[in-house]
Tab-separated table of C-alpha atoms and ligand atoms in Angstrom:
chain	number	residue	atom	x	y	z
A	1	MET	CA	-18.976	47.038	-16.558
A	2	THR	CA	-18.005	43.611	-18.098
A	3	LYS	CA	-20.230	42.693	-20.761
A	4	ILE	CA	-20.960	39.032	-20.121
A	5	ALA	CA	-23.244	36.655	-21.893
A	6	ILE	CA	-24.046	33.049	-20.423
A	7	ALA	CA	-24.285	30.226	-23.228
A	8	GLY	CA	-26.439	28.026	-21.949
A	9	SER	CA	-28.600	29.563	-19.304
A	10	GLY	CA	-29.992	26.370	-17.173
A	11	ALA	CA	-29.680	26.034	-13.567
A	12	MET	CA	-26.110	26.648	-13.671
A	13	GLY	CA	-25.933	29.374	-16.024
A	14	SER	CA	-28.701	31.134	-14.681
A	15	ARG	CA	-27.268	30.853	-10.902
A	16	PHE	CA	-23.838	32.436	-12.384
A	17	GLY	CA	-25.602	35.195	-14.469
A	18	TYR	CA	-27.827	36.158	-11.349
A	19	MET	CA	-24.547	36.353	-9.181
A	20	LEU	CA	-22.789	38.199	-11.729
A	21	GLN	CA	-25.427	40.784	-12.652
A	22	ALA	CA	-25.932	41.333	-8.817
A	23	THR	CA	-22.391	42.987	-9.049
A	24	GLY	CA	-22.925	45.363	-11.333
A	25	ASN	CA	-21.913	43.513	-14.681
A	26	SER	CA	-24.195	43.656	-18.004
A	27	VAL	CA	-25.319	40.150	-18.143
A	28	VAL	CA	-27.726	38.507	-21.069
A	29	LEU	CA	-28.905	34.899	-20.474
A	30	LEU	CA	-28.924	33.019	-23.858
A	31	ASP	CA	-30.653	29.832	-24.044
A	32	ASN	CA	-32.365	27.577	-26.676
A	33	TRP	CA	-35.388	26.556	-24.397
A	34	ALA	CA	-37.761	29.499	-25.747
A	35	ALA	CA	-40.314	28.950	-22.597
A	36	HIS	CA	-37.533	29.603	-20.273
A	37	VAL	CA	-36.479	32.596	-22.030
A	38	GLN	CA	-39.959	34.215	-22.342
A	39	ALA	CA	-40.543	33.361	-18.696
A	40	ILE	CA	-37.665	35.215	-17.542
A	41	ASN	CA	-38.457	38.117	-20.184
A	42	THR	CA	-41.897	38.361	-18.676
A	43	ASN	CA	-41.390	37.705	-14.988
A	44	GLY	CA	-37.768	38.024	-14.100
A	45	LEU	CA	-35.694	35.039	-13.191
A	46	THR	CA	-37.279	33.412	-10.129
A	47	VAL	CA	-34.641	32.493	-7.705
A	48	ASN	CA	-35.801	30.176	-4.755
A	49	ILE	CA	-33.133	30.056	-1.775
A	50	ALA	CA	-34.008	28.373	1.245
A	51	GLY	CA	-35.238	30.029	3.955
A	52	GLN	CA	-35.885	33.365	1.969
A	53	ALA	CA	-39.086	34.375	-0.109
A	54	PRO	CA	-38.619	33.816	-3.888
A	55	LEU	CA	-36.808	36.504	-5.760
A	56	GLN	CA	-38.078	37.973	-8.900
A	57	VAL	CA	-34.723	39.176	-10.809
A	58	GLN	CA	-34.844	41.081	-13.966
A	59	ILE	CA	-32.432	40.212	-16.149
A	60	PRO	CA	-32.220	40.231	-19.764
A	61	ALA	CA	-32.986	36.573	-21.618
A	62	ALA	CA	-32.593	35.969	-25.240
A	63	LEU	CA	-32.476	32.844	-27.721
A	64	PRO	CA	-28.599	32.557	-28.866
A	65	THR	CA	-29.896	33.045	-32.686
A	66	ASP	CA	-31.199	36.798	-31.524
A	67	ILE	CA	-27.938	38.469	-30.145
A	68	LYS	CA	-25.248	39.463	-32.158
A	69	GLU	CA	-23.141	42.089	-30.299
A	70	ILE	CA	-19.778	41.094	-29.339
A	71	GLN	CA	-19.126	40.216	-25.789
A	72	ASP	CA	-16.261	40.425	-23.075
A	73	VAL	CA	-16.910	37.340	-21.819
A	74	ILE	CA	-18.837	34.309	-22.379
A	75	ILE	CA	-19.464	31.537	-19.717
A	76	LEU	CA	-20.526	28.326	-21.537
A	77	PHE	CA	-23.119	26.230	-19.352
A	78	THR	CA	-24.885	24.075	-21.728
A	79	LYS	CA	-24.837	20.440	-21.258
A	80	SER	CA	-21.843	18.758	-22.797
A	81	MET	CA	-24.065	17.228	-25.609
A	82	GLN	CA	-25.311	20.882	-26.401
A	83	LEU	CA	-21.957	22.468	-26.528
A	84	THR	CA	-21.206	22.361	-30.278
A	85	ASN	CA	-24.423	23.593	-31.334
A	86	MET	CA	-24.028	26.589	-28.997
A	87	LEU	CA	-20.580	27.295	-30.119
A	88	GLN	CA	-21.644	27.513	-33.649
A	89	THR	CA	-24.738	29.584	-32.933
A	90	ILE	CA	-22.772	32.459	-30.698
A	91	GLN	CA	-19.952	32.788	-33.405
A	92	PRO	CA	-21.159	36.665	-33.936
A	93	LEU	CA	-20.638	37.269	-30.154
A	94	ILE	CA	-16.913	36.218	-30.012
A	95	GLY	CA	-14.673	39.046	-31.064
A	96	PRO	CA	-10.686	39.074	-30.910
A	97	LYS	CA	-10.489	39.876	-27.174
A	98	THR	CA	-13.849	38.013	-25.967
A	99	LYS	CA	-12.808	35.342	-23.532
A	100	VAL	CA	-14.773	32.371	-23.202
A	101	VAL	CA	-15.032	30.277	-19.984
A	102	CYS	CA	-16.195	26.556	-19.769
A	103	LEU	CA	-17.118	25.275	-16.601
A	104	LEU	CA	-19.398	22.299	-17.733
A	105	ASN	CA	-18.487	18.945	-16.286
A	106	GLY	CA	-16.943	16.357	-18.650
A	107	LEU	CA	-13.905	15.629	-20.700
A	108	GLY	CA	-12.770	16.812	-23.804
A	109	HIS	CA	-14.475	20.480	-23.976
A	110	PRO	CA	-11.164	22.307	-24.698
A	111	GLU	CA	-10.365	20.533	-27.727
A	112	THR	CA	-14.380	20.962	-28.848
A	113	ILE	CA	-13.850	24.976	-27.969
A	114	GLU	CA	-10.544	25.194	-29.776
A	115	ARG	CA	-12.278	24.681	-33.098
A	116	TYR	CA	-14.201	28.078	-32.800
A	117	LEU	CA	-11.772	30.310	-31.067
A	118	PRO	CA	-7.900	30.733	-30.213
A	119	LYS	CA	-6.560	29.003	-27.273
A	120	THR	CA	-5.240	32.171	-25.971
A	121	ASN	CA	-9.044	33.346	-25.194
A	122	ILE	CA	-10.096	29.902	-23.513
A	123	PHE	CA	-10.479	29.314	-19.906
A	124	VAL	CA	-11.410	26.267	-18.490
A	125	GLY	CA	-12.266	24.665	-15.024
A	126	ILE	CA	-14.887	23.080	-12.645
A	127	THR	CA	-17.415	24.356	-10.299
A	128	LEU	CA	-18.587	22.884	-6.774
A	129	TRP	CA	-21.716	25.400	-7.137
A	130	THR	CA	-24.879	23.355	-7.543
A	131	ALA	CA	-28.034	24.614	-8.689
A	132	GLY	CA	-31.748	23.140	-9.966
A	133	LEU	CA	-33.889	24.176	-12.767
A	134	THR	CA	-37.232	24.328	-11.100
A	135	GLY	CA	-39.163	25.163	-14.109
A	136	PRO	CA	-39.117	27.410	-16.940
A	137	GLY	CA	-37.776	30.851	-15.790
A	138	GLU	CA	-37.125	29.411	-11.942
A	139	ILE	CA	-34.022	27.899	-10.212
A	140	THR	CA	-33.303	26.863	-6.925
A	141	LEU	CA	-30.081	27.623	-5.248
A	142	SER	CA	-28.724	25.954	-2.054
A	143	GLY	CA	-25.125	25.377	-0.485
A	144	SER	CA	-22.015	26.943	-0.977
A	145	GLY	CA	-19.209	26.097	-3.898
A	146	SER	CA	-16.278	27.688	-5.811
A	147	VAL	CA	-14.651	27.611	-9.005
A	148	GLU	CA	-11.256	26.645	-10.198
A	149	LEU	CA	-9.814	28.228	-13.209
A	150	GLN	CA	-6.871	28.282	-15.402
A	151	ASN	CA	-5.884	29.330	-18.944
A	152	VAL	CA	-5.314	26.592	-21.743
A	153	ALA	CA	-2.556	29.031	-23.629
A	154	PRO	CA	0.352	29.293	-21.360
A	155	ASP	CA	0.557	33.329	-22.078
A	156	SER	CA	-3.022	33.826	-21.075
A	157	GLN	CA	-2.459	33.742	-17.118
A	158	ASN	CA	-3.160	37.057	-16.327
A	159	ALA	CA	-6.482	37.015	-18.034
A	160	ALA	CA	-7.465	33.751	-16.270
A	161	LYS	CA	-6.469	35.707	-13.084
A	162	ALA	CA	-8.603	38.490	-13.870
A	163	LEU	CA	-11.428	35.939	-14.787
A	164	VAL	CA	-10.993	34.746	-11.041
A	165	GLU	CA	-11.159	38.148	-9.973
A	166	LEU	CA	-14.521	38.954	-11.854
A	167	LEU	CA	-16.053	35.736	-10.393
A	168	SER	CA	-15.106	36.007	-6.928
A	169	ALA	CA	-16.293	39.591	-6.682
A	170	ALA	CA	-19.711	38.155	-7.623
A	171	GLY	CA	-19.146	35.842	-4.513
A	172	LEU	CA	-18.518	32.955	-6.685
A	173	LYS	CA	-15.200	31.841	-4.944
A	174	ALA	CA	-13.058	31.446	-7.742
A	175	HIS	CA	-9.439	30.242	-7.471
A	176	TYR	CA	-6.575	30.257	-10.026
A	177	SER	CA	-5.488	26.557	-10.642
A	178	THR	CA	-1.983	25.504	-12.030
A	179	ASP	CA	-3.147	22.032	-12.683
A	180	VAL	CA	-6.972	22.335	-13.735
A	181	LEU	CA	-6.719	19.303	-16.311
A	182	PHE	CA	-5.966	17.013	-13.116
A	183	SER	CA	-9.325	18.581	-11.346
A	184	ILE	CA	-11.534	18.107	-14.480
A	185	TRP	CA	-10.390	14.644	-14.779
A	186	ARG	CA	-10.797	14.001	-10.939
A	187	LYS	CA	-14.146	15.457	-11.184
A	188	ALA	CA	-15.118	13.372	-13.943
A	189	CYS	CA	-14.076	10.162	-12.534
A	190	VAL	CA	-16.079	11.015	-9.395
A	191	ASN	CA	-19.418	11.638	-11.840
A	192	GLY	CA	-18.314	8.503	-13.996
A	193	THR	CA	-18.313	6.202	-11.216
A	194	LEU	CA	-21.418	7.670	-8.667
A	195	ASN	CA	-23.479	9.278	-11.330
A	196	SER	CA	-23.502	6.474	-13.797
A	197	LEU	CA	-23.824	3.726	-11.272
A	198	CYS	CA	-26.635	5.373	-9.548
A	199	ALA	CA	-28.395	6.098	-12.435
A	200	LEU	CA	-27.970	2.750	-13.894
A	201	LEU	CA	-28.644	1.091	-10.718
A	202	ASP	CA	-31.542	3.611	-9.615
A	203	CYS	CA	-30.371	4.358	-6.198
A	204	ASN	CA	-28.652	7.258	-4.118
A	205	ILE	CA	-25.088	7.384	-3.291
A	206	ALA	CA	-25.544	6.013	0.110
A	207	GLN	CA	-27.300	2.949	-1.286
A	208	LEU	CA	-24.794	2.142	-3.452
A	209	GLY	CA	-22.295	2.275	-1.033
A	210	GLN	CA	-23.944	-0.060	0.954
A	211	THR	CA	-23.731	-2.778	-1.630
A	212	SER	CA	-20.943	-5.381	-1.155
A	213	GLN	CA	-20.621	-4.765	-4.969
A	214	ALA	CA	-19.484	-0.977	-4.774
A	215	THR	CA	-15.991	-1.340	-4.154
A	216	THR	CA	-15.158	-3.941	-7.168
A	217	LEU	CA	-17.179	-1.452	-9.671
A	218	LEU	CA	-15.612	1.563	-8.358
A	219	THR	CA	-11.814	0.026	-8.581
A	220	ALA	CA	-12.530	-1.116	-12.203
A	221	ILE	CA	-13.925	1.850	-13.626
A	222	VAL	CA	-11.340	4.248	-11.755
A	223	ALA	CA	-8.417	2.154	-13.214
A	224	GLU	CA	-9.480	2.469	-16.842
A	225	PHE	CA	-9.960	6.253	-15.992
A	226	SER	CA	-6.515	6.308	-14.518
A	227	ALA	CA	-4.891	4.680	-17.523
A	228	VAL	CA	-6.437	6.911	-20.120
A	229	ALA	CA	-5.733	10.146	-17.922
A	230	ALA	CA	-1.984	9.208	-18.288
A	231	THR	CA	-2.541	9.247	-22.026
A	232	GLU	CA	-3.090	13.024	-21.605
A	233	GLY	CA	-0.273	13.275	-18.724
A	234	VAL	CA	-2.569	13.510	-16.058
A	235	ASP	CA	-1.833	11.618	-12.884
A	236	LEU	CA	-4.886	10.148	-11.606
A	237	GLN	CA	-3.665	7.557	-8.772
A	238	PRO	CA	-6.424	4.796	-8.672
A	239	ALA	CA	-5.931	4.473	-4.569
A	240	GLU	CA	-6.181	8.161	-3.939
A	241	MET	CA	-8.979	8.510	-6.405
A	242	LEU	CA	-10.924	5.614	-4.547
A	243	ALA	CA	-9.946	7.367	-1.035
A	244	HIS	CA	-11.515	10.574	-2.364
A	245	ILE	CA	-14.870	8.767	-3.527
A	246	MET	CA	-15.340	6.520	-0.818
A	247	PRO	CA	-16.139	8.964	1.779
A	248	LEU	CA	-18.869	10.203	-0.355
A	249	PHE	CA	-21.028	7.241	0.636
A	250	ASN	CA	-21.396	8.522	4.297
A	251	PRO	CA	-24.950	9.733	4.534
A	252	GLU	CA	-23.389	13.077	6.070
A	253	GLU	CA	-21.392	13.679	3.123
A	254	ALA	CA	-23.066	13.334	-0.467
A	255	GLY	CA	-24.602	10.011	0.666
A	256	ASP	CA	-28.408	10.497	0.434
A	257	HIS	CA	-28.128	12.384	-2.824
A	258	TYR	CA	-29.105	11.379	-5.984
A	259	PRO	CA	-26.647	12.534	-8.797
A	260	SER	CA	-27.601	14.787	-11.531
A	261	MET	CA	-27.370	11.662	-14.008
A	262	HIS	CA	-29.994	9.926	-12.045
A	263	GLN	CA	-32.133	13.171	-11.905
A	264	ASP	CA	-31.615	13.863	-15.483
A	265	LEU	CA	-32.188	10.147	-16.768
A	266	ILE	CA	-34.230	8.437	-14.026
A	267	GLN	CA	-36.491	11.201	-12.733
A	268	HIS	CA	-36.613	13.698	-15.887
A	269	HIS	CA	-36.208	11.308	-18.627
A	270	ARG	CA	-33.616	13.465	-20.304
A	271	PRO	CA	-30.384	12.406	-22.158
A	272	THR	CA	-27.138	12.408	-20.015
A	273	GLU	CA	-23.522	13.406	-20.419
A	274	ILE	CA	-22.246	9.783	-20.283
A	275	ASP	CA	-20.410	10.451	-23.692
A	276	TYR	CA	-18.150	12.910	-22.178
A	277	LEU	CA	-17.390	10.922	-18.945
A	278	ASN	CA	-17.177	7.180	-19.256
A	279	GLY	CA	-17.782	7.342	-22.868
A	280	TYR	CA	-14.977	9.601	-23.314
A	281	VAL	CA	-12.538	7.142	-21.429
A	282	ALA	CA	-14.078	4.136	-23.446
A	283	ARG	CA	-13.502	6.407	-26.911
A	284	LYS	CA	-9.982	7.552	-25.955
A	285	GLY	CA	-9.105	4.125	-24.623
A	286	THR	CA	-9.823	2.177	-27.805
A	287	GLU	CA	-8.051	5.299	-30.199
A	288	ARG	CA	-4.983	4.912	-27.710
A	289	GLY	CA	-4.915	1.080	-27.362
A	290	ILE	CA	-5.912	0.788	-23.870
A	291	ALA	CA	-8.503	-1.663	-23.065
A	292	THR	CA	-11.486	0.102	-21.464
A	293	PRO	CA	-14.305	-2.763	-21.616
A	294	VAL	CA	-15.991	-1.786	-18.098
A	295	ASN	CA	-16.544	2.024	-18.968
A	296	GLN	CA	-17.537	0.938	-22.569
A	297	LEU	CA	-20.403	-1.366	-21.077
A	298	ILE	CA	-21.366	1.398	-18.517
A	299	THR	CA	-21.525	3.791	-21.663
A	300	GLU	CA	-23.799	1.235	-23.611
A	301	LEU	CA	-26.027	0.276	-20.631
A	302	VAL	CA	-26.759	4.258	-20.146
A	303	HIS	CA	-27.685	4.690	-23.797
A	304	THR	CA	-29.777	1.465	-23.569
A	305	LYS	CA	-31.548	3.160	-20.694
A	306	GLU	CA	-31.840	6.633	-22.404
A	307	ALA	CA	-33.724	4.741	-25.371
A	308	LEU	CA	-36.000	2.965	-23.156
A	309	LEU	CA	-37.003	6.066	-21.206
A	310	ILE	CA	-36.690	9.224	-23.713
A	311	GLU	CA	-39.680	9.643	-25.830
A	312	LYS	CA	-38.527	10.274	-29.638
B	1	NAD	P1	-29.563	22.290	-17.122
B	1	NAD	O1	-30.192	20.989	-17.409
B	1	NAD	O2	-30.190	22.959	-15.799
B	1	NAD	O3	-29.579	23.005	-18.433
B	1	NAD	C1	-28.747	22.609	-19.579
B	1	NAD	C2	-29.810	23.267	-21.013
B	1	NAD	O4	-30.602	22.321	-20.848
B	1	NAD	C3	-30.211	24.822	-20.852
B	1	NAD	O5	-30.147	25.152	-22.327
B	1	NAD	C4	-31.871	24.532	-20.313
B	1	NAD	O6	-32.541	25.628	-20.740
B	1	NAD	C5	-32.100	23.079	-21.073
B	1	NAD	N1	-33.085	22.592	-20.162
B	1	NAD	C6	-33.016	22.243	-19.170
B	1	NAD	N2	-34.359	21.834	-18.874
B	1	NAD	C7	-35.377	21.633	-20.124
B	1	NAD	C8	-36.402	21.573	-20.384
B	1	NAD	N3	-37.404	20.871	-19.616
B	1	NAD	N4	-36.608	21.435	-21.722
B	1	NAD	C9	-35.986	22.110	-22.461
B	1	NAD	N5	-34.778	22.679	-22.080
B	1	NAD	C10	-34.268	22.309	-21.075
B	1	NAD	O7	-28.021	22.019	-16.820
B	1	NAD	P2	-27.087	22.569	-15.763
B	1	NAD	O8	-27.427	21.676	-14.259
B	1	NAD	O9	-27.103	24.067	-15.697
B	1	NAD	O10	-25.468	21.859	-16.142
B	1	NAD	C11	-24.941	22.692	-16.911
B	1	NAD	C12	-23.406	22.149	-16.858
B	1	NAD	O11	-22.912	22.289	-15.732
B	1	NAD	C13	-23.423	20.542	-17.123
B	1	NAD	O12	-22.083	20.372	-17.468
B	1	NAD	C14	-23.426	19.943	-15.861
B	1	NAD	O13	-22.748	18.769	-15.437
B	1	NAD	C15	-22.585	21.234	-14.910
B	1	NAD	N6	-22.786	21.301	-13.608
B	1	NAD	C16	-24.158	21.358	-12.860
B	1	NAD	C17	-24.226	21.276	-11.628
B	1	NAD	C18	-25.753	21.486	-10.955
B	1	NAD	O14	-25.640	21.644	-10.177
B	1	NAD	N7	-26.740	21.404	-11.823
B	1	NAD	C19	-23.176	21.478	-10.743
B	1	NAD	C20	-21.602	21.417	-11.465
B	1	NAD	C21	-21.782	21.293	-12.751
């Protein structure tokens, strides 16, 4: 039985925790939202799956400060801007053999995590699973997904493969990736175009695609992502990237979907992960002498919208 802590148990953390516990692992959901933790401990985690009666899943939850036991595996699932604080808080849970997995969206997370534990125990990736946090103690799950995972240190390949097996045994359809940095950049570039523009323009993906400006905007954003990715050894070809994003405008693909940044900012007036998407490209571009004016402007505009919408 693997002892697993989910560090950041919102929508995605709760999904992963629920699925990992269901296959016999010892899981604890850690979260800083006290009302969410209390609801889970009082009523169980409510899991809504389309077409099924809601499940009440008994699963232990705690504030990150309340657990001190060393874990076998920690799965990070905060929002990007909460990651540093979470890593600081969970230091007592990290032993010399604890494997830490990061599947957050966004760029720059491996560098952040490396400040708190050795590279040999860090595993990063992406996931195409989705989940919604419907209220304290309640998640809504639909669709299928997958996970791509790789070790940060070259000699930790076997440990990465063992984690892939752990996740797959829980139905999370994990795969070992030989170039996860490329996948992370590619996903960040999708989010840095569709999420940021749909949030700023208050539209869904199909509506964005119907504008005559969409191609120009995407081309400019993607070109800067590609130039900065190259400074990290990642070959993000602009034409391939655009060919990957454009079909998502089709209503039968992701078309009538409002991306998560729209949901966070416009619908729920919550802070966004912009500093780890377009903001990362703008920051690293500036540091490395690459012009990134479009991503800089988008980052500033999203922060302006946050200032206008989010109550202090
Ligand atoms: P989330 O917003 O559901 O939860 C993140 C944190 O915010 C949790 O600690 C949660 O408790 C807290 N939180 C949420 N609502 C709150 C409220 N009303 N009051 C107080 N605290 C609240 O985040 P998520 O969607 O699980 O995303 C985690 C990471 O996974 C992000 O990097 C995200 O981009 C990525 N991701 C999300 C999805 C998805 O479908 N949700 C899919 C793939 C990747």
